[in-house]
């Protein structure tokens, strides 16, 4: 018999469109977007570009494609981008920058994904061709997924910008969860986005849309990105059905992200009591709780399996952590259930 999952904390990509979102999708005006004729896609692109304070936007099927298009725009074959060693672009996009664009990468260490400006600035390789590889781009992730939903300090981002600008080195923000950083801090999306040539944001994570991301930048950069999107196979036709879900999410699902943050923090406090050292609740700033398994007596695989058996799904994230992510489809009751299960399991071995 399979256990009924009562709190699915595997990822914030699991959300299902709400009835209101489905209604918005069903009534969306559409056209052929490859010909630039889908009014709902245009509206979404303009809305996101406006929110982020950039000239233009482009809808993409995924966050990975938006990131890869940005890399393609900013870095020529044989040049490099740099990012932290836990960044999604380097850990979870299957080497796409190398495979698709002939780009090399170097990384800096960032505990919890937290940006220390000295790290990228020390790593920059400025105009060293033709013998060494020159740095063309710095990528920053905010919030930081594998770091545990970490919000980057805006001063740190600005310090990196100040250090890269004199050398003409560009910056791209992987803002898959920039909405969470905005809601948690009250800092305007445009202020977060101001230090970057391009920014990618996801509609299909905490915002609850089924598909899609938007890449924003200058009109020139986005014009070029449209050509590469088609080349990469990302030209979509009547995509307004999907864009309508994104517009609906922007209208109704941004401010509620604060609930996800509160629930994740509540769970963190309970876990820290059950197994001291497994998480510092102060570090749970948004919707992601990264539990260190070492102080719990469980391995990540064992803990994830025991959670699933009890009706709670989590993700074994590397050799020493389980990741739990809050989203639109996990309410207070599901959170209370997850906390009961988590504290029960953590308490078992932490005590013995
Ligand atoms: C930080 C970050 N960037 C990019 C992506 C890629 O998004 P997608 O799964 O839509 O390709 C993810 C997905 O989880 C992510 O967490």
Tab-separated table of C-alpha atoms and ligand atoms in Angstrom:
chain	number	residue	atom	x	y	z
A	1	UNK	CA	0.000	0.000	0.000
A	2	UNK	CA	1.382	3.440	-0.852
A	3	UNK	CA	1.248	6.090	1.867
A	4	UNK	CA	-0.879	9.161	1.225
A	5	UNK	CA	1.394	12.213	1.108
A	6	UNK	CA	-0.044	14.847	3.450
A	7	UNK	CA	2.743	17.425	3.266
A	8	UNK	CA	4.656	17.473	-0.019
A	9	UNK	CA	7.776	19.479	0.731
A	10	UNK	CA	9.887	17.990	-2.062
A	11	UNK	CA	9.908	21.212	-4.087
A	12	UNK	CA	7.959	24.401	-4.747
A	13	UNK	CA	7.695	23.279	-8.379
A	14	UNK	CA	4.979	20.780	-7.374
A	15	UNK	CA	2.124	23.284	-7.141
A	16	UNK	CA	-1.008	22.649	-9.205
A	17	UNK	CA	-2.832	25.565	-10.846
A	18	UNK	CA	-5.715	26.793	-8.702
A	19	UNK	CA	-9.252	26.843	-10.169
A	20	UNK	CA	-8.975	30.632	-10.636
A	21	UNK	CA	-5.651	30.219	-12.426
A	22	UNK	CA	-7.125	27.532	-14.685
A	23	UNK	CA	-10.013	29.855	-15.502
A	24	UNK	CA	-7.568	32.625	-16.435
A	25	UNK	CA	-5.677	30.169	-18.663
A	26	UNK	CA	-8.845	28.939	-20.342
A	27	UNK	CA	-9.962	32.431	-21.281
A	28	UNK	CA	-6.544	33.747	-22.385
A	29	UNK	CA	-6.338	35.557	-25.699
A	30	UNK	CA	-3.653	33.848	-27.775
A	31	UNK	CA	-1.719	34.092	-31.037
A	32	UNK	CA	1.480	32.679	-32.517
A	33	UNK	CA	4.233	33.899	-30.226
A	34	UNK	CA	7.057	32.991	-32.610
A	35	UNK	CA	5.575	35.699	-34.855
A	36	UNK	CA	5.236	37.973	-31.813
A	37	UNK	CA	1.461	37.776	-32.058
A	38	UNK	CA	0.414	36.439	-28.678
A	39	UNK	CA	-1.043	39.370	-26.711
A	40	UNK	CA	-1.023	37.547	-23.370
A	41	UNK	CA	2.649	36.615	-23.698
A	42	UNK	CA	3.453	40.234	-24.625
A	43	UNK	CA	1.508	41.450	-21.595
A	44	UNK	CA	3.382	39.101	-19.275
A	45	UNK	CA	6.759	40.094	-20.711
A	46	UNK	CA	5.991	43.796	-20.337
A	47	UNK	CA	4.653	43.324	-16.828
A	48	UNK	CA	7.718	41.447	-15.581
A	49	UNK	CA	10.160	43.806	-17.309
A	50	UNK	CA	8.319	46.730	-15.690
A	51	UNK	CA	8.400	45.153	-12.233
A	52	UNK	CA	12.119	44.488	-12.545
A	53	UNK	CA	12.908	47.913	-14.018
A	54	UNK	CA	14.395	46.546	-17.245
A	55	UNK	CA	13.555	47.532	-20.812
A	56	UNK	CA	12.294	44.237	-22.161
A	57	UNK	CA	11.342	40.708	-21.199
A	58	UNK	CA	11.013	37.331	-22.886
A	59	UNK	CA	8.933	34.314	-21.804
A	60	UNK	CA	10.836	31.021	-21.713
A	61	UNK	CA	9.666	27.456	-21.060
A	62	UNK	CA	11.953	27.082	-18.030
A	63	UNK	CA	14.310	28.842	-15.664
A	64	UNK	CA	17.176	26.765	-16.999
A	65	UNK	CA	16.541	28.034	-20.514
A	66	UNK	CA	16.360	31.648	-19.309
A	67	UNK	CA	19.686	31.223	-17.507
A	68	UNK	CA	21.322	29.484	-20.442
A	69	UNK	CA	20.180	32.204	-22.836
A	70	UNK	CA	21.711	34.816	-20.540
A	71	UNK	CA	25.004	32.928	-20.440
A	72	UNK	CA	24.922	32.595	-24.215
A	73	UNK	CA	24.392	36.362	-24.597
A	74	UNK	CA	27.114	37.491	-22.247
A	75	UNK	CA	29.893	34.929	-22.659
A	76	UNK	CA	31.587	33.961	-25.902
A	77	UNK	CA	32.797	30.409	-26.535
A	78	UNK	CA	36.049	29.830	-24.658
A	79	UNK	CA	35.403	32.593	-22.149
A	80	UNK	CA	34.139	31.971	-18.623
A	81	UNK	CA	31.451	32.901	-16.179
A	82	UNK	CA	31.995	32.589	-12.459
A	83	UNK	CA	29.454	31.724	-9.763
A	84	UNK	CA	29.372	30.078	-6.343
A	85	UNK	CA	29.873	26.330	-6.165
A	86	UNK	CA	26.271	25.639	-5.069
A	87	UNK	CA	24.637	27.712	-7.816
A	88	UNK	CA	21.878	26.146	-9.894
A	89	UNK	CA	23.614	27.124	-13.166
A	90	UNK	CA	26.627	25.040	-12.253
A	91	UNK	CA	25.045	22.216	-10.242
A	92	UNK	CA	21.681	21.543	-11.792
A	93	UNK	CA	21.706	22.499	-15.462
A	94	UNK	CA	23.668	19.456	-16.595
A	95	UNK	CA	26.699	21.321	-17.943
A	96	UNK	CA	24.516	23.177	-20.452
A	97	UNK	CA	26.836	26.190	-20.666
A	98	UNK	CA	29.662	23.944	-21.823
A	99	UNK	CA	27.515	21.681	-23.993
A	100	UNK	CA	25.424	24.345	-25.730
A	101	UNK	CA	27.673	27.409	-25.698
A	102	UNK	CA	31.317	26.281	-25.276
A	103	UNK	CA	31.589	28.270	-22.047
A	104	UNK	CA	33.912	27.440	-19.153
A	105	UNK	CA	33.165	28.035	-15.489
A	106	UNK	CA	34.995	28.636	-12.228
A	107	UNK	CA	33.384	28.771	-8.802
A	108	UNK	CA	33.915	30.302	-5.401
A	109	UNK	CA	32.867	28.760	-2.089
A	110	UNK	CA	29.835	30.241	-0.387
A	111	UNK	CA	28.549	28.586	2.804
A	112	UNK	CA	24.707	28.624	2.648
A	113	UNK	CA	25.104	30.226	-0.776
A	114	UNK	CA	25.676	33.575	0.921
A	115	UNK	CA	27.495	36.082	-1.268
A	116	UNK	CA	30.745	37.502	0.124
A	117	UNK	CA	31.846	40.089	-2.477
A	118	UNK	CA	35.528	39.369	-1.879
A	119	UNK	CA	35.078	35.842	-3.290
A	120	UNK	CA	33.969	36.720	-6.855
A	121	UNK	CA	36.132	39.824	-6.968
A	122	UNK	CA	39.237	37.790	-6.051
A	123	UNK	CA	38.350	35.222	-8.702
A	124	UNK	CA	37.909	37.657	-11.611
A	125	UNK	CA	40.319	37.127	-14.438
A	126	UNK	CA	40.383	40.477	-16.194
A	127	UNK	CA	41.369	40.706	-19.863
A	128	UNK	CA	44.075	38.054	-19.644
A	129	UNK	CA	43.719	36.650	-23.181
A	130	UNK	CA	45.126	35.267	-25.414
A	131	UNK	CA	46.899	32.942	-22.967
A	132	UNK	CA	44.455	32.568	-20.063
A	133	UNK	CA	40.665	32.498	-19.890
A	134	UNK	CA	39.025	35.881	-19.312
A	135	UNK	CA	35.968	36.339	-17.098
A	136	UNK	CA	32.988	37.786	-18.967
A	137	UNK	CA	30.184	37.312	-16.460
A	138	UNK	CA	29.418	36.903	-12.769
A	139	UNK	CA	26.235	34.975	-11.905
A	140	UNK	CA	24.492	35.532	-8.574
A	141	UNK	CA	21.539	33.454	-7.293
A	142	UNK	CA	18.894	35.126	-5.113
A	143	UNK	CA	17.338	33.541	-3.153
A	144	UNK	CA	19.801	30.692	-3.089
A	145	UNK	CA	18.191	27.293	-3.604
A	146	UNK	CA	20.817	24.772	-2.472
A	147	UNK	CA	22.029	27.288	0.113
A	148	UNK	CA	18.637	26.938	1.837
A	149	UNK	CA	16.608	29.872	0.495
A	150	UNK	CA	19.294	32.373	1.509
A	151	UNK	CA	18.675	36.041	0.701
A	152	UNK	CA	21.742	37.824	-0.641
A	153	UNK	CA	22.655	41.064	1.124
A	154	UNK	CA	21.922	43.839	-1.383
A	155	UNK	CA	25.103	45.677	-0.320
A	156	UNK	CA	27.135	42.590	-1.261
A	157	UNK	CA	25.540	42.550	-4.722
A	158	UNK	CA	26.280	46.254	-5.145
A	159	UNK	CA	29.890	45.723	-4.063
A	160	UNK	CA	30.352	43.044	-6.735
A	161	UNK	CA	28.793	45.375	-9.306
A	162	UNK	CA	31.159	48.173	-8.298
A	163	UNK	CA	34.099	45.789	-8.694
A	164	UNK	CA	33.055	44.376	-12.065
A	165	UNK	CA	31.852	47.566	-13.793
A	166	UNK	CA	35.303	49.150	-14.419
A	167	UNK	CA	36.340	45.985	-16.265
A	168	UNK	CA	33.208	45.709	-18.404
A	169	UNK	CA	32.374	42.379	-16.757
A	170	UNK	CA	28.656	41.729	-16.841
A	171	UNK	CA	26.325	40.313	-14.215
A	172	UNK	CA	23.349	37.956	-14.483
A	173	UNK	CA	20.910	37.280	-11.651
A	174	UNK	CA	19.348	33.850	-11.367
A	175	UNK	CA	16.255	35.167	-9.630
A	176	UNK	CA	14.174	31.996	-9.834
A	177	UNK	CA	12.936	32.914	-6.348
A	178	UNK	CA	13.557	36.666	-6.413
A	179	UNK	CA	9.894	37.072	-5.429
A	180	UNK	CA	10.697	35.446	-2.099
A	181	UNK	CA	13.606	37.833	-1.477
A	182	UNK	CA	11.339	40.765	-2.322
A	183	UNK	CA	8.537	39.672	0.010
A	184	UNK	CA	10.879	38.729	2.868
A	185	UNK	CA	12.806	42.024	2.807
A	186	UNK	CA	10.384	44.568	1.365
A	187	UNK	CA	13.136	45.597	-1.075
A	188	UNK	CA	11.580	46.425	-4.461
A	189	UNK	CA	12.122	43.912	-7.259
A	190	UNK	CA	13.617	46.684	-9.394
A	191	UNK	CA	16.179	47.485	-6.698
A	192	UNK	CA	17.237	43.842	-6.523
A	193	UNK	CA	17.468	43.740	-10.330
A	194	UNK	CA	19.278	47.049	-10.833
A	195	UNK	CA	22.831	45.686	-10.573
A	196	UNK	CA	22.415	43.172	-13.390
A	197	UNK	CA	22.436	43.244	-17.197
A	198	UNK	CA	19.946	40.372	-17.219
A	199	UNK	CA	17.681	38.726	-14.658
A	200	UNK	CA	15.734	35.450	-14.899
A	201	UNK	CA	12.670	34.891	-12.726
A	202	UNK	CA	10.498	31.772	-12.429
A	203	UNK	CA	6.715	31.702	-12.406
A	204	UNK	CA	6.546	27.953	-11.819
A	205	UNK	CA	7.984	27.779	-8.290
A	206	UNK	CA	6.397	29.427	-5.251
A	207	UNK	CA	4.154	31.544	-7.496
A	208	UNK	CA	2.308	28.397	-8.534
A	209	UNK	CA	2.142	28.724	-12.335
A	210	UNK	CA	2.524	25.404	-14.152
A	211	UNK	CA	5.218	26.503	-16.621
A	212	UNK	CA	7.547	29.320	-17.428
A	213	UNK	CA	10.148	31.920	-16.631
A	214	UNK	CA	10.934	35.396	-17.893
A	215	UNK	CA	14.337	36.783	-18.838
A	216	UNK	CA	14.648	40.571	-18.669
A	217	UNK	CA	17.336	42.961	-19.905
A	218	UNK	CA	17.886	45.738	-22.422
A	219	UNK	CA	15.765	45.734	-25.585
A	220	UNK	CA	18.902	44.858	-27.533
A	221	UNK	CA	19.837	41.924	-25.287
A	222	UNK	CA	16.308	40.515	-25.310
A	223	UNK	CA	16.107	40.908	-29.097
A	224	UNK	CA	19.228	38.795	-29.379
A	225	UNK	CA	17.903	36.333	-26.792
A	226	UNK	CA	14.788	35.778	-28.939
A	227	UNK	CA	16.980	34.540	-31.775
A	228	UNK	CA	18.822	32.171	-29.443
A	229	UNK	CA	15.607	31.001	-27.802
A	230	UNK	CA	14.337	29.872	-31.213
A	231	UNK	CA	17.678	28.211	-31.934
A	232	UNK	CA	17.545	26.376	-28.608
A	233	UNK	CA	14.064	25.120	-29.518
A	234	UNK	CA	12.245	27.373	-27.074
A	235	UNK	CA	10.007	29.231	-29.533
A	236	UNK	CA	6.439	28.568	-28.400
A	237	UNK	CA	3.234	29.156	-30.326
A	238	UNK	CA	-0.072	29.857	-28.486
A	239	UNK	CA	1.830	30.226	-25.230
A	240	UNK	CA	-0.635	32.813	-23.935
A	241	UNK	CA	-2.410	29.981	-22.149
A	242	UNK	CA	0.726	29.587	-20.042
A	243	UNK	CA	1.474	33.294	-19.781
A	244	UNK	CA	-2.042	33.855	-18.419
A	245	UNK	CA	-1.159	31.593	-15.493
A	246	UNK	CA	1.933	33.725	-14.879
A	247	UNK	CA	-0.055	36.967	-14.972
A	248	UNK	CA	-2.597	35.481	-12.583
A	249	UNK	CA	0.210	34.398	-10.233
A	250	UNK	CA	1.742	37.878	-10.242
A	251	UNK	CA	-1.623	39.335	-9.310
A	252	UNK	CA	-2.571	36.854	-6.586
A	253	UNK	CA	0.372	34.792	-5.368
A	254	UNK	CA	3.268	37.117	-4.598
A	255	UNK	CA	2.367	38.581	-1.201
A	256	UNK	CA	1.218	35.191	0.115
A	257	UNK	CA	4.812	33.912	-0.147
A	258	UNK	CA	5.172	35.397	3.354
A	259	UNK	CA	2.984	32.511	4.612
A	260	UNK	CA	5.438	29.986	3.179
A	261	UNK	CA	8.285	31.770	4.943
A	262	UNK	CA	6.454	31.753	8.286
A	263	UNK	CA	5.669	28.043	7.979
A	264	UNK	CA	9.242	27.106	7.051
A	265	UNK	CA	10.554	29.072	10.028
A	266	UNK	CA	8.008	27.423	12.347
A	267	UNK	CA	9.196	24.003	11.222
A	268	UNK	CA	12.827	25.049	11.633
A	269	UNK	CA	12.272	26.095	15.250
A	270	UNK	CA	10.598	22.743	16.005
A	271	UNK	CA	13.344	20.734	14.276
A	272	UNK	CA	16.075	22.646	16.100
A	273	UNK	CA	14.417	21.750	19.406
A	274	UNK	CA	14.052	18.077	18.454
A	275	UNK	CA	17.625	17.682	17.176
A	276	UNK	CA	19.854	20.551	18.294
A	277	UNK	CA	22.330	21.601	15.606
A	278	UNK	CA	20.314	20.332	12.635
A	279	UNK	CA	19.335	23.873	11.641
A	280	UNK	CA	19.748	27.402	12.924
A	281	UNK	CA	16.207	28.777	12.570
A	282	UNK	CA	17.603	32.277	12.022
A	283	UNK	CA	19.070	31.086	8.722
A	284	UNK	CA	15.653	30.022	7.418
A	285	UNK	CA	14.864	33.322	5.733
A	286	UNK	CA	12.383	32.218	3.073
A	287	UNK	CA	10.549	29.026	2.043
A	288	UNK	CA	13.405	26.493	2.165
A	289	UNK	CA	14.525	24.514	5.203
A	290	UNK	CA	17.818	22.694	4.753
A	291	UNK	CA	18.239	20.180	7.566
A	292	UNK	CA	21.772	19.004	8.362
A	293	UNK	CA	21.402	15.304	8.965
A	294	UNK	CA	24.693	14.812	10.814
A	295	UNK	CA	23.355	15.858	14.270
A	296	UNK	CA	20.154	13.846	13.718
A	297	UNK	CA	21.669	10.356	13.477
A	298	UNK	CA	19.954	9.780	10.108
A	299	UNK	CA	21.481	9.706	6.643
A	300	UNK	CA	19.678	11.938	4.108
A	301	UNK	CA	18.343	8.898	2.213
A	302	UNK	CA	17.094	7.202	5.417
A	303	UNK	CA	15.434	10.345	6.699
A	304	UNK	CA	13.784	11.100	3.351
A	305	UNK	CA	12.490	7.510	3.162
A	306	UNK	CA	11.163	7.578	6.742
A	307	UNK	CA	9.455	10.913	6.051
A	308	UNK	CA	7.808	9.522	2.911
A	309	UNK	CA	6.593	6.465	4.851
A	310	UNK	CA	4.926	8.864	7.268
A	311	UNK	CA	3.340	10.996	4.518
A	312	UNK	CA	5.857	13.863	4.240
A	313	UNK	CA	8.127	14.238	1.237
A	314	UNK	CA	11.553	15.900	1.407
A	315	UNK	CA	14.567	15.907	-0.887
A	316	UNK	CA	17.902	14.314	0.093
A	317	UNK	CA	20.183	17.182	-0.936
A	318	UNK	CA	23.732	15.860	-1.134
A	319	UNK	CA	25.636	13.802	1.447
A	320	UNK	CA	24.486	15.545	4.614
A	321	UNK	CA	21.174	17.361	4.189
A	322	UNK	CA	17.473	16.990	3.538
A	323	UNK	CA	15.693	19.908	1.878
A	324	UNK	CA	12.095	20.813	2.690
A	325	UNK	CA	10.344	23.480	0.620
A	326	UNK	CA	7.092	25.310	1.434
A	327	UNK	CA	4.706	26.456	-1.280
A	328	UNK	CA	1.158	27.284	-2.287
A	329	UNK	CA	-0.150	23.756	-1.746
A	330	UNK	CA	1.139	23.361	1.848
A	331	UNK	CA	-1.131	25.078	4.374
A	332	UNK	CA	-0.994	25.446	8.157
A	333	UNK	CA	-2.588	22.026	8.745
A	334	UNK	CA	-0.098	20.273	6.447
A	335	UNK	CA	2.716	22.174	8.133
A	336	UNK	CA	1.513	21.073	11.583
A	337	UNK	CA	1.401	17.488	10.337
A	338	UNK	CA	4.921	17.754	8.880
A	339	UNK	CA	6.229	19.210	12.142
A	340	UNK	CA	4.762	16.287	14.117
A	341	UNK	CA	6.382	13.776	11.800
A	342	UNK	CA	9.706	15.600	11.650
A	343	UNK	CA	10.064	16.114	15.378
A	344	UNK	CA	9.055	12.502	16.037
A	345	UNK	CA	11.681	11.140	13.652
A	346	UNK	CA	14.430	13.588	14.597
A	347	UNK	CA	13.806	13.025	18.299
A	348	UNK	CA	14.155	9.234	17.949
A	349	UNK	CA	17.813	9.156	16.999
A	350	UNK	CA	18.974	12.508	18.357
A	351	UNK	CA	18.107	11.167	21.827
A	352	UNK	CA	19.518	7.649	21.438
B	1	LIG	C1	17.768	28.856	-8.443
B	1	LIG	C2	17.182	28.149	-9.605
B	1	LIG	N1	17.474	28.573	-10.837
B	1	LIG	C3	16.964	27.973	-11.934
B	1	LIG	C4	16.122	26.903	-11.821
B	1	LIG	C5	15.640	26.221	-13.083
B	1	LIG	O1	14.301	26.283	-13.273
B	1	LIG	P1	13.584	25.184	-14.233
B	1	LIG	O2	13.374	23.991	-13.375
B	1	LIG	O3	12.326	25.882	-14.631
B	1	LIG	O4	14.495	24.934	-15.365
B	1	LIG	C6	15.789	26.412	-10.557
B	1	LIG	C7	14.901	25.248	-10.414
B	1	LIG	O5	14.689	24.729	-9.357
B	1	LIG	C8	16.333	27.051	-9.422
B	1	LIG	O6	16.077	26.630	-8.185
